[in-house]
Short mmCIF file of C-alpha atoms in Angstrom, two decimals:
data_model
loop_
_atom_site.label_atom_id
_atom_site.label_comp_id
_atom_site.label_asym_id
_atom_site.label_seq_id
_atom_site.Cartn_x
_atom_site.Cartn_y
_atom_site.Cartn_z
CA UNK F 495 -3.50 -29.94 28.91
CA UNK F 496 -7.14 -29.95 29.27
CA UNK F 497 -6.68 -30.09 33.27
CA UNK F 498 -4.85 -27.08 32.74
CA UNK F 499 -7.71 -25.33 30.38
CA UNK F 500 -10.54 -26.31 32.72
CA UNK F 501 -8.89 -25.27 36.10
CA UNK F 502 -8.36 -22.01 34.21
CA UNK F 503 -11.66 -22.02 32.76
CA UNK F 504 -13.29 -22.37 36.08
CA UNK F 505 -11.42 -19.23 37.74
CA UNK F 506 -12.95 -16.23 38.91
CA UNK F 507 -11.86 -14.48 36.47
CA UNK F 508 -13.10 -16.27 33.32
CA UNK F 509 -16.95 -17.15 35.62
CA UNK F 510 -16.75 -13.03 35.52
CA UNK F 511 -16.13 -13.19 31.69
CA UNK F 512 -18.77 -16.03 31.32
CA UNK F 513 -21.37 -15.61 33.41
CA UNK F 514 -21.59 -11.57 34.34
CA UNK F 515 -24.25 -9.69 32.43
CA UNK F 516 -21.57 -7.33 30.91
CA UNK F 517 -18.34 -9.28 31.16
CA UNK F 518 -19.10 -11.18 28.04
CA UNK F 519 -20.04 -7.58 25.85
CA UNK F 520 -16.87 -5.88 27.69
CA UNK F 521 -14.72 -8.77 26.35
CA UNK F 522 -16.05 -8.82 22.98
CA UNK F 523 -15.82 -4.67 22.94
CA UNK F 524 -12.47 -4.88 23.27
CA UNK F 525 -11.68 -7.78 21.14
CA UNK F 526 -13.25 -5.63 18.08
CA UNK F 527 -11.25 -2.55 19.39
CA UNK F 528 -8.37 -4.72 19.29
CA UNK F 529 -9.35 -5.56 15.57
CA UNK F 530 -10.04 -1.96 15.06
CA UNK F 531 -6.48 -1.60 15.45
CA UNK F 532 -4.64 -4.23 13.94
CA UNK F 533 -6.48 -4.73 10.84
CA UNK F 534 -7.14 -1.11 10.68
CA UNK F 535 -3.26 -0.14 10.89
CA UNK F 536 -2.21 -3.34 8.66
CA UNK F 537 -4.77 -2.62 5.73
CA UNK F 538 -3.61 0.72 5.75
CA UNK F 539 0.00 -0.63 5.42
CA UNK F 540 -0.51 -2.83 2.83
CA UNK F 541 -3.10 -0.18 0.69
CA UNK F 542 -0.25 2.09 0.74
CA UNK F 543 2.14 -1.05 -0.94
CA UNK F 544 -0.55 -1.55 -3.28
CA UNK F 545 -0.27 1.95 -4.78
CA UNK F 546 -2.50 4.05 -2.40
CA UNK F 547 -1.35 7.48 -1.19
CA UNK F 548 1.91 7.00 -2.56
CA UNK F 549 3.36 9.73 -1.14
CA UNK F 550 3.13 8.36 2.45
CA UNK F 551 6.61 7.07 3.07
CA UNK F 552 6.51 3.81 4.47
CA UNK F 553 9.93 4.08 6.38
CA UNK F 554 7.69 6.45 8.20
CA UNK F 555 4.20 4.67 8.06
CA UNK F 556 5.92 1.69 9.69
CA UNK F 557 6.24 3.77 13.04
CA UNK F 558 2.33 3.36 13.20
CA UNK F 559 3.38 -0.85 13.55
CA UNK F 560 3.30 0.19 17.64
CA UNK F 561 -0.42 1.02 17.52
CA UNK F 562 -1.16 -2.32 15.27
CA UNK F 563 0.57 -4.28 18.18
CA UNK F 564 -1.04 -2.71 21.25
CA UNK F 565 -4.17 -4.11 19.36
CA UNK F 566 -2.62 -7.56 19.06
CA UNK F 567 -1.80 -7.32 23.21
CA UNK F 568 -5.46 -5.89 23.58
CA UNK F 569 -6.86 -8.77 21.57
CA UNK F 570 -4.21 -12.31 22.86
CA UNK F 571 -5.45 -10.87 25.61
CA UNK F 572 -9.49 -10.31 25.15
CA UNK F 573 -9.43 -13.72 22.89
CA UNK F 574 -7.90 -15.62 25.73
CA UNK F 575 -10.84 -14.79 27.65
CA UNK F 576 -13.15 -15.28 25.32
CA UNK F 577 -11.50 -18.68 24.67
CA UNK F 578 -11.85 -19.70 27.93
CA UNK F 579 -15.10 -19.09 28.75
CA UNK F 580 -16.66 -21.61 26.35
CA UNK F 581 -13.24 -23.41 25.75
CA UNK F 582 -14.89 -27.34 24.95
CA UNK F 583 -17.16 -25.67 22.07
CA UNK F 584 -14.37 -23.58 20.80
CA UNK F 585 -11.40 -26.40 20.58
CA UNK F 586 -13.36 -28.80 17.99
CA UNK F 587 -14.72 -25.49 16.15
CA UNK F 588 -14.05 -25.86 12.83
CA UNK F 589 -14.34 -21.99 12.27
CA UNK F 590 -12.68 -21.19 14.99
CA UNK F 591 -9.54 -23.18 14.01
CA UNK F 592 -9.64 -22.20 10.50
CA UNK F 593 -9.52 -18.54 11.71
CA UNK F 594 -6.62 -18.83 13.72
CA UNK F 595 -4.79 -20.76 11.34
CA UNK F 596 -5.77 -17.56 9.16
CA UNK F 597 -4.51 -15.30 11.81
CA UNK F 598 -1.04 -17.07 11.96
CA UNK F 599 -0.19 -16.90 8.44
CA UNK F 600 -1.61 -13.05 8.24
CA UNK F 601 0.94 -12.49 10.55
CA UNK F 602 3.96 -14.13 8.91
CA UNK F 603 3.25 -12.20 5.93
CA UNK F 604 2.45 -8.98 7.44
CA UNK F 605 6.24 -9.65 9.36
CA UNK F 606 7.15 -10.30 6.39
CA UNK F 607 6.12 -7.43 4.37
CA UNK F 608 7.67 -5.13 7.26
CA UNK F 609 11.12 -7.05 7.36
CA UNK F 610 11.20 -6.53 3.32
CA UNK F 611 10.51 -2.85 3.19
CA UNK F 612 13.22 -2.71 6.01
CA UNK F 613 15.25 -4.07 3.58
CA UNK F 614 14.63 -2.67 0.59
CA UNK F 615 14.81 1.05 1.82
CA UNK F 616 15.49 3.12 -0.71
CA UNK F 617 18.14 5.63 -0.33
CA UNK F 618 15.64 8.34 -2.35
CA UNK F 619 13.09 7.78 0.57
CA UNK F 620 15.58 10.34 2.80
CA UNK F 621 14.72 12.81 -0.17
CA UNK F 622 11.48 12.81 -0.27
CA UNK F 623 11.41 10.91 -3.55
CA UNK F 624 8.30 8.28 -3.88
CA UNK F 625 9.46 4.78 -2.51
CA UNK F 626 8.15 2.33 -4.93
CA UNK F 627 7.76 -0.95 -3.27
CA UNK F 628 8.95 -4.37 -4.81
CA UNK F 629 6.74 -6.60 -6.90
CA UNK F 630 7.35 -9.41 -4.36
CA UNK F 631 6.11 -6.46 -1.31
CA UNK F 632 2.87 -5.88 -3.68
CA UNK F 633 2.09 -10.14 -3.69
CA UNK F 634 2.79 -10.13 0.12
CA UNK F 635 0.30 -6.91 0.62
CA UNK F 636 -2.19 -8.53 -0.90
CA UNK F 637 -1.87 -11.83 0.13
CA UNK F 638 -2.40 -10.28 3.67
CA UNK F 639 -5.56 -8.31 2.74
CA UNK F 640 -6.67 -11.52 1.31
CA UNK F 641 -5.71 -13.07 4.77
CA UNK F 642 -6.67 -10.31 7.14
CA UNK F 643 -10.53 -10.49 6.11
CA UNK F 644 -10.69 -13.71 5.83
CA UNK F 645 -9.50 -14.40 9.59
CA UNK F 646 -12.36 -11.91 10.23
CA UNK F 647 -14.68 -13.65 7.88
CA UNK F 648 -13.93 -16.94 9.68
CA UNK F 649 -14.69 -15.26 13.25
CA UNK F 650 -17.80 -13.98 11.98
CA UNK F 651 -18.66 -17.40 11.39
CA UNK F 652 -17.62 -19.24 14.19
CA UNK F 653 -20.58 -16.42 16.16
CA UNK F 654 -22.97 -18.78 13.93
CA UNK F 655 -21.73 -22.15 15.24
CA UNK F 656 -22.11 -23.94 18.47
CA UNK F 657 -20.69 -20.93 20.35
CA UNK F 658 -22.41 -18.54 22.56
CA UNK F 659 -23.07 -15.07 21.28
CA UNK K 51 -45.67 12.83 15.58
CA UNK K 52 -41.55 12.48 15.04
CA UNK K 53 -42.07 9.04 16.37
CA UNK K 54 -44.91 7.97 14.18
CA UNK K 55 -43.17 9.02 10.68
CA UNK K 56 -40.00 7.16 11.75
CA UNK K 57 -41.98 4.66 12.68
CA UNK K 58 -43.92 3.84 9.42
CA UNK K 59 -39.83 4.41 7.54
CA UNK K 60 -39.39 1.52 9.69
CA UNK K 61 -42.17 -0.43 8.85
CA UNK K 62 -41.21 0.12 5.45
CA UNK K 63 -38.04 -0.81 5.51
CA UNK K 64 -39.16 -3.66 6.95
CA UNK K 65 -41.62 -5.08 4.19
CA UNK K 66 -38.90 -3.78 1.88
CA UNK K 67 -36.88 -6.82 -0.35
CA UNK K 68 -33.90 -6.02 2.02
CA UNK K 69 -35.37 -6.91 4.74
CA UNK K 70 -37.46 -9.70 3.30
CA UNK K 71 -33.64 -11.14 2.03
CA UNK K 72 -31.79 -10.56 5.39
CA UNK K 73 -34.54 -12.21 7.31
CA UNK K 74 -35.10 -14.95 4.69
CA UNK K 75 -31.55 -15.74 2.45
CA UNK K 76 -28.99 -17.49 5.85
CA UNK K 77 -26.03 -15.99 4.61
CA UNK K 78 -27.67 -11.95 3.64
CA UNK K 79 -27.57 -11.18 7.85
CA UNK K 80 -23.96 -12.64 8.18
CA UNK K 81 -22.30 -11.55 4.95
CA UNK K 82 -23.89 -7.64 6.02
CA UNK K 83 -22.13 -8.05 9.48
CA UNK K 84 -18.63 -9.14 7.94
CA UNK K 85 -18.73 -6.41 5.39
CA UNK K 86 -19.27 -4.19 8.37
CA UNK K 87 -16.18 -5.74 10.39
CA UNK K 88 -14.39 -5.03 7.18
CA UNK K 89 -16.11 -0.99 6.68
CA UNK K 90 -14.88 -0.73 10.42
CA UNK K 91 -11.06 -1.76 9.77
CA UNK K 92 -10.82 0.68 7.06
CA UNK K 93 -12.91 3.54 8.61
CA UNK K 94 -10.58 2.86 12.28
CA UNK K 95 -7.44 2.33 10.21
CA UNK K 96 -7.03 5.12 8.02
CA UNK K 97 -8.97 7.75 10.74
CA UNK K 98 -6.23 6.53 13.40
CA UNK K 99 -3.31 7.08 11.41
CA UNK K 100 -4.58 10.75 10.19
CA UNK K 101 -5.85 11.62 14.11
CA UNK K 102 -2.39 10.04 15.20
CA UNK K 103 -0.51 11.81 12.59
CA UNK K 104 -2.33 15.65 13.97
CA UNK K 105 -2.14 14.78 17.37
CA UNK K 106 1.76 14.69 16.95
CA UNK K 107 2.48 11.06 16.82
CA UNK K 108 5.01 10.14 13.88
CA UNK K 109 5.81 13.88 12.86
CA UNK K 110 7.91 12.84 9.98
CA UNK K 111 4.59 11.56 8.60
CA UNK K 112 4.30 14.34 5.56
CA UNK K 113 0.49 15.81 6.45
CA UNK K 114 -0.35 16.68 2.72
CA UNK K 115 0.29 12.83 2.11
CA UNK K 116 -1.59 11.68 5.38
CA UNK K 117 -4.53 13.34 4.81
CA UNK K 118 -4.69 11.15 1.37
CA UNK K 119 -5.70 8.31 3.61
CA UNK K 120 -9.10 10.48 4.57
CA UNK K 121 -11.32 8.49 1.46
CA UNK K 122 -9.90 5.24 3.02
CA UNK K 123 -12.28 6.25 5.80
CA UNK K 124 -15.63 7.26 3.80
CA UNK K 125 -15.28 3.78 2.19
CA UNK K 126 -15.38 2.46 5.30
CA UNK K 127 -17.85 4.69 6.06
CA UNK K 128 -20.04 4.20 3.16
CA UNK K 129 -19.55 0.48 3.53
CA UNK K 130 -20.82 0.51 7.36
CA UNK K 131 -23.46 2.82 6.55
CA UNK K 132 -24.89 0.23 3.60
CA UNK K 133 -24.28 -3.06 5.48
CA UNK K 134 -26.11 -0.99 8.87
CA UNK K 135 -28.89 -0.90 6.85
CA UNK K 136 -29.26 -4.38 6.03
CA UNK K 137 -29.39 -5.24 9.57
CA UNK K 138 -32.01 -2.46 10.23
CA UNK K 139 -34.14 -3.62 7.23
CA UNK K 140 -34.32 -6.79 8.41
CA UNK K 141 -34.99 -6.43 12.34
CA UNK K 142 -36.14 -2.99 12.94
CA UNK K 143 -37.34 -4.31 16.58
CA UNK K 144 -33.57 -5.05 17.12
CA UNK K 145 -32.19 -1.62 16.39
CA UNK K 146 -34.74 1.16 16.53
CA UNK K 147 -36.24 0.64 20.42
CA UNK K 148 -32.82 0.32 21.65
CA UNK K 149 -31.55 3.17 23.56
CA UNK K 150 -28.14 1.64 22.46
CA UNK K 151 -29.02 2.41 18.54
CA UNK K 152 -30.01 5.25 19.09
CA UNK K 153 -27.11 6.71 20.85
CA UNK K 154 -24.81 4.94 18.31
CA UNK K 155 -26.56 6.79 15.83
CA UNK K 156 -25.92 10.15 17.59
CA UNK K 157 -22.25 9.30 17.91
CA UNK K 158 -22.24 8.32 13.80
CA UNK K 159 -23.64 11.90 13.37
CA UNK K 160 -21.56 13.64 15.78
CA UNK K 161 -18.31 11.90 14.11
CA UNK K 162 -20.09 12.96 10.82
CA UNK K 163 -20.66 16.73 12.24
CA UNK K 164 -16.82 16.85 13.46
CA UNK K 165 -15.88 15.51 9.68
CA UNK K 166 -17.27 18.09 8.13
CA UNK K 167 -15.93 20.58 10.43
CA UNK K 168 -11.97 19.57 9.73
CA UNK K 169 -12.93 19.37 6.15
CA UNK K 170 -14.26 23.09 6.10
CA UNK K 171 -12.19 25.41 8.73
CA UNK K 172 -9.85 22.70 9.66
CA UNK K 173 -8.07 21.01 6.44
CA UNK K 174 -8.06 24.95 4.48
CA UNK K 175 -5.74 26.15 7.47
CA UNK K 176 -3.65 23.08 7.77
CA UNK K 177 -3.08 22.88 3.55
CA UNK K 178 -1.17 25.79 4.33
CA UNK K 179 1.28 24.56 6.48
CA UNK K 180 4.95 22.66 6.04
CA UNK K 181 4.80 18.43 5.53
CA UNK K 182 6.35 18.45 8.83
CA UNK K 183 4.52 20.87 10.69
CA UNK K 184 3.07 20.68 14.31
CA UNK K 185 -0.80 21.45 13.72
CA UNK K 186 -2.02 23.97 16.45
CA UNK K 187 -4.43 23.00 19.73
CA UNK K 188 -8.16 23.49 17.55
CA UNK K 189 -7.12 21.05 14.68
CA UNK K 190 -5.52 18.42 17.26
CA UNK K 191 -8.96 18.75 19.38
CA UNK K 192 -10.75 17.86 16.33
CA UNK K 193 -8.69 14.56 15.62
CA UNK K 194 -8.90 13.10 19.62
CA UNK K 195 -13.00 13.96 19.44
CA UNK K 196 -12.65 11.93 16.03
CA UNK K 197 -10.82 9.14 17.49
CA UNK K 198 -13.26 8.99 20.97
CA UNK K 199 -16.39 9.23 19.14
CA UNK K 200 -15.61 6.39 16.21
CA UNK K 201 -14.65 3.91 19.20
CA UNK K 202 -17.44 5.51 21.50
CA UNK K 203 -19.05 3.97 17.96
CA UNK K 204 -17.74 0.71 18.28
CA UNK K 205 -18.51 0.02 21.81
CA UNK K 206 -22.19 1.25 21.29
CA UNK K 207 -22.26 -1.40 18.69
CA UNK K 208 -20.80 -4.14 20.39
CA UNK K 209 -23.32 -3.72 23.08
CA UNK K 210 -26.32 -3.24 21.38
CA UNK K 211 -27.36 -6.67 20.68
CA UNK K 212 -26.99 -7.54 24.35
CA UNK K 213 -28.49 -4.30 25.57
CA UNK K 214 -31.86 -4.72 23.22
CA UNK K 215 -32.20 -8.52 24.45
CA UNK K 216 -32.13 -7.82 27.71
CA UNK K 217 -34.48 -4.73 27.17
CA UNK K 218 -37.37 -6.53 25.52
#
């Protein structure tokens, strides 16, 4: 496995990323575009669960789920990179761990959140009645606000650690 | 002249407690820049899905109700604009000499500028049309410039701190 990382590690592509005067700032300008984007889109999601702009369908909003995941491609992608290019500091970074670990649960309850407004569709929604969402929906939304930031908070941090800026 | 006034706001905000506190407290400087990760996820979120929503994407997106998310945006706003000056406060030699800052600053006004514009001639126009309406060419310029020049924003951020270090 860590054959594998550092023969990656040492490609062109990732010396580019790691070494270039602008790779580095390209990478990490599209990493926070990616962020942009998926936090953006999912805040706005779960707001709108909470009680915000209530008149925003969210059969409807949950069309704008494409945009959140062409941020997730942009960023697997740009974190990859990033990951690579300083790989040994990043794999025993606490911070770094702790926000990906963040990350994966965000996810699960972000999936979640979509997979139970699926399901709980209400038949007024075709109306143009208010959809009210679930008390469980409401926990999930702000679980994943909770979880969101804090996988930001967490990458904010890891800048501070033993990884290059 | 121009030069000299901003210079001795800088100076000032420099000696001010601000900066003293996000040179001298270790977590004022990184707590400023998360806030501002945070400011930017609300100001990108809610501006994409009301630019999106003009622009045609998601039609059956009612536009009265979109355009609800708009305050999303100036808290995310107002949040970037209060943790930005933190980091100015505390190193002005970071921010102001950079060609980088400056231009981001331009961009945050022109954004600002093209704001104000859809809230005057644009949002009066499009209050009169149906939930599902198809808003006409001038409003749907106004939402791409919005979405180029907030991630014209971004990028001129993201750069900055490399652009200044190699500068000085």
């Amino acid at each position: 496995m860590l054959n594998f990382l550092e023969g990656l590690s040492q490609s062109d592509l990732i010396r580019l990323v790691a070494e270039s005067d602008y790779g580095y700032p390209a990478v990490l300008t599209a990493h926070a575009i990616g962020m942009a984007l998926v936090v953006g889109i999912v805040l706005v999601f779960d707001l709108r669960v909470l009680g915000l702009a209530k008149r925003i369908p969210l059969s409807v909003l949950r069309r704008f789920f494409t945009v959140a995941w062409i941020g997730f491609a942009i960023n697997l992608t740009s974190g990859t990179l990033l990951f690579l290019a300083n790989y040994t500091a990043f794999i025993k970074n606490v911070a770094f761990i702790t926000k990906i670990s963040l990350l994966l649960i965000a996810a699960l309850c972000t999936w979640l959140l979509a997979r139970d407004i699926e399901s709980n569709r209400l038949p007024a929604a075709a109306q143009g009645a208010i959809e009210t969402p679930t008390s469980r929906a409401r926990m999930i939304a702000a679980l994943s606000v909770i979880l969101w930031l804090g996988a930001i908070t967490a990458g904010r941090i890891v800048g501070y650690t033993d990884v290059p800026e | 002249m121009l030069e000299d006034a901003f210079a001795s706001v800088v100076h000032w905000m420099e000696q001010s407690w601000l900066g003293v506190a996000g040179r001298d407290v270790f977590w004022v400087f990184p707590a400023a820049e998360t806030l501002h990760f945070f400011g930017l996820c609300l100001l990108m979120g809610a501006i994409l899905v009301v630019d999106l929503r003009l622009l045609g994407f998601a039609r059956r997106l009612p536009l009265q109700a979109t355009l609800a998310l708009i305050p999303v945006a100036l808290w995310g706003l107002a949040i970037n604009l209060l943790s930005g000056i933190v980091f100015l406060c505390a190193h002005p030699e970071n921010y102001w000499p950079s060609f980088a800052f400056r231009l981001k600053l331009l961009a945050i006004v022109l954004g600002g500028l093209n704001a104000l514009w859809f809230k005057w001639f644009e949002a009066p126009r499009i209050a009169t049309l149906a939930e599902d309406a198809n808003v006409d060419a001038r409003a749907k310029l106004v939402a791409a410039l919005s979405i180029t020049v907030w991630i014209a924003v971004i990028v001129l951020g993201r750069f900055l701190p490399f652009v200044s270090k190699s500068s000085s």
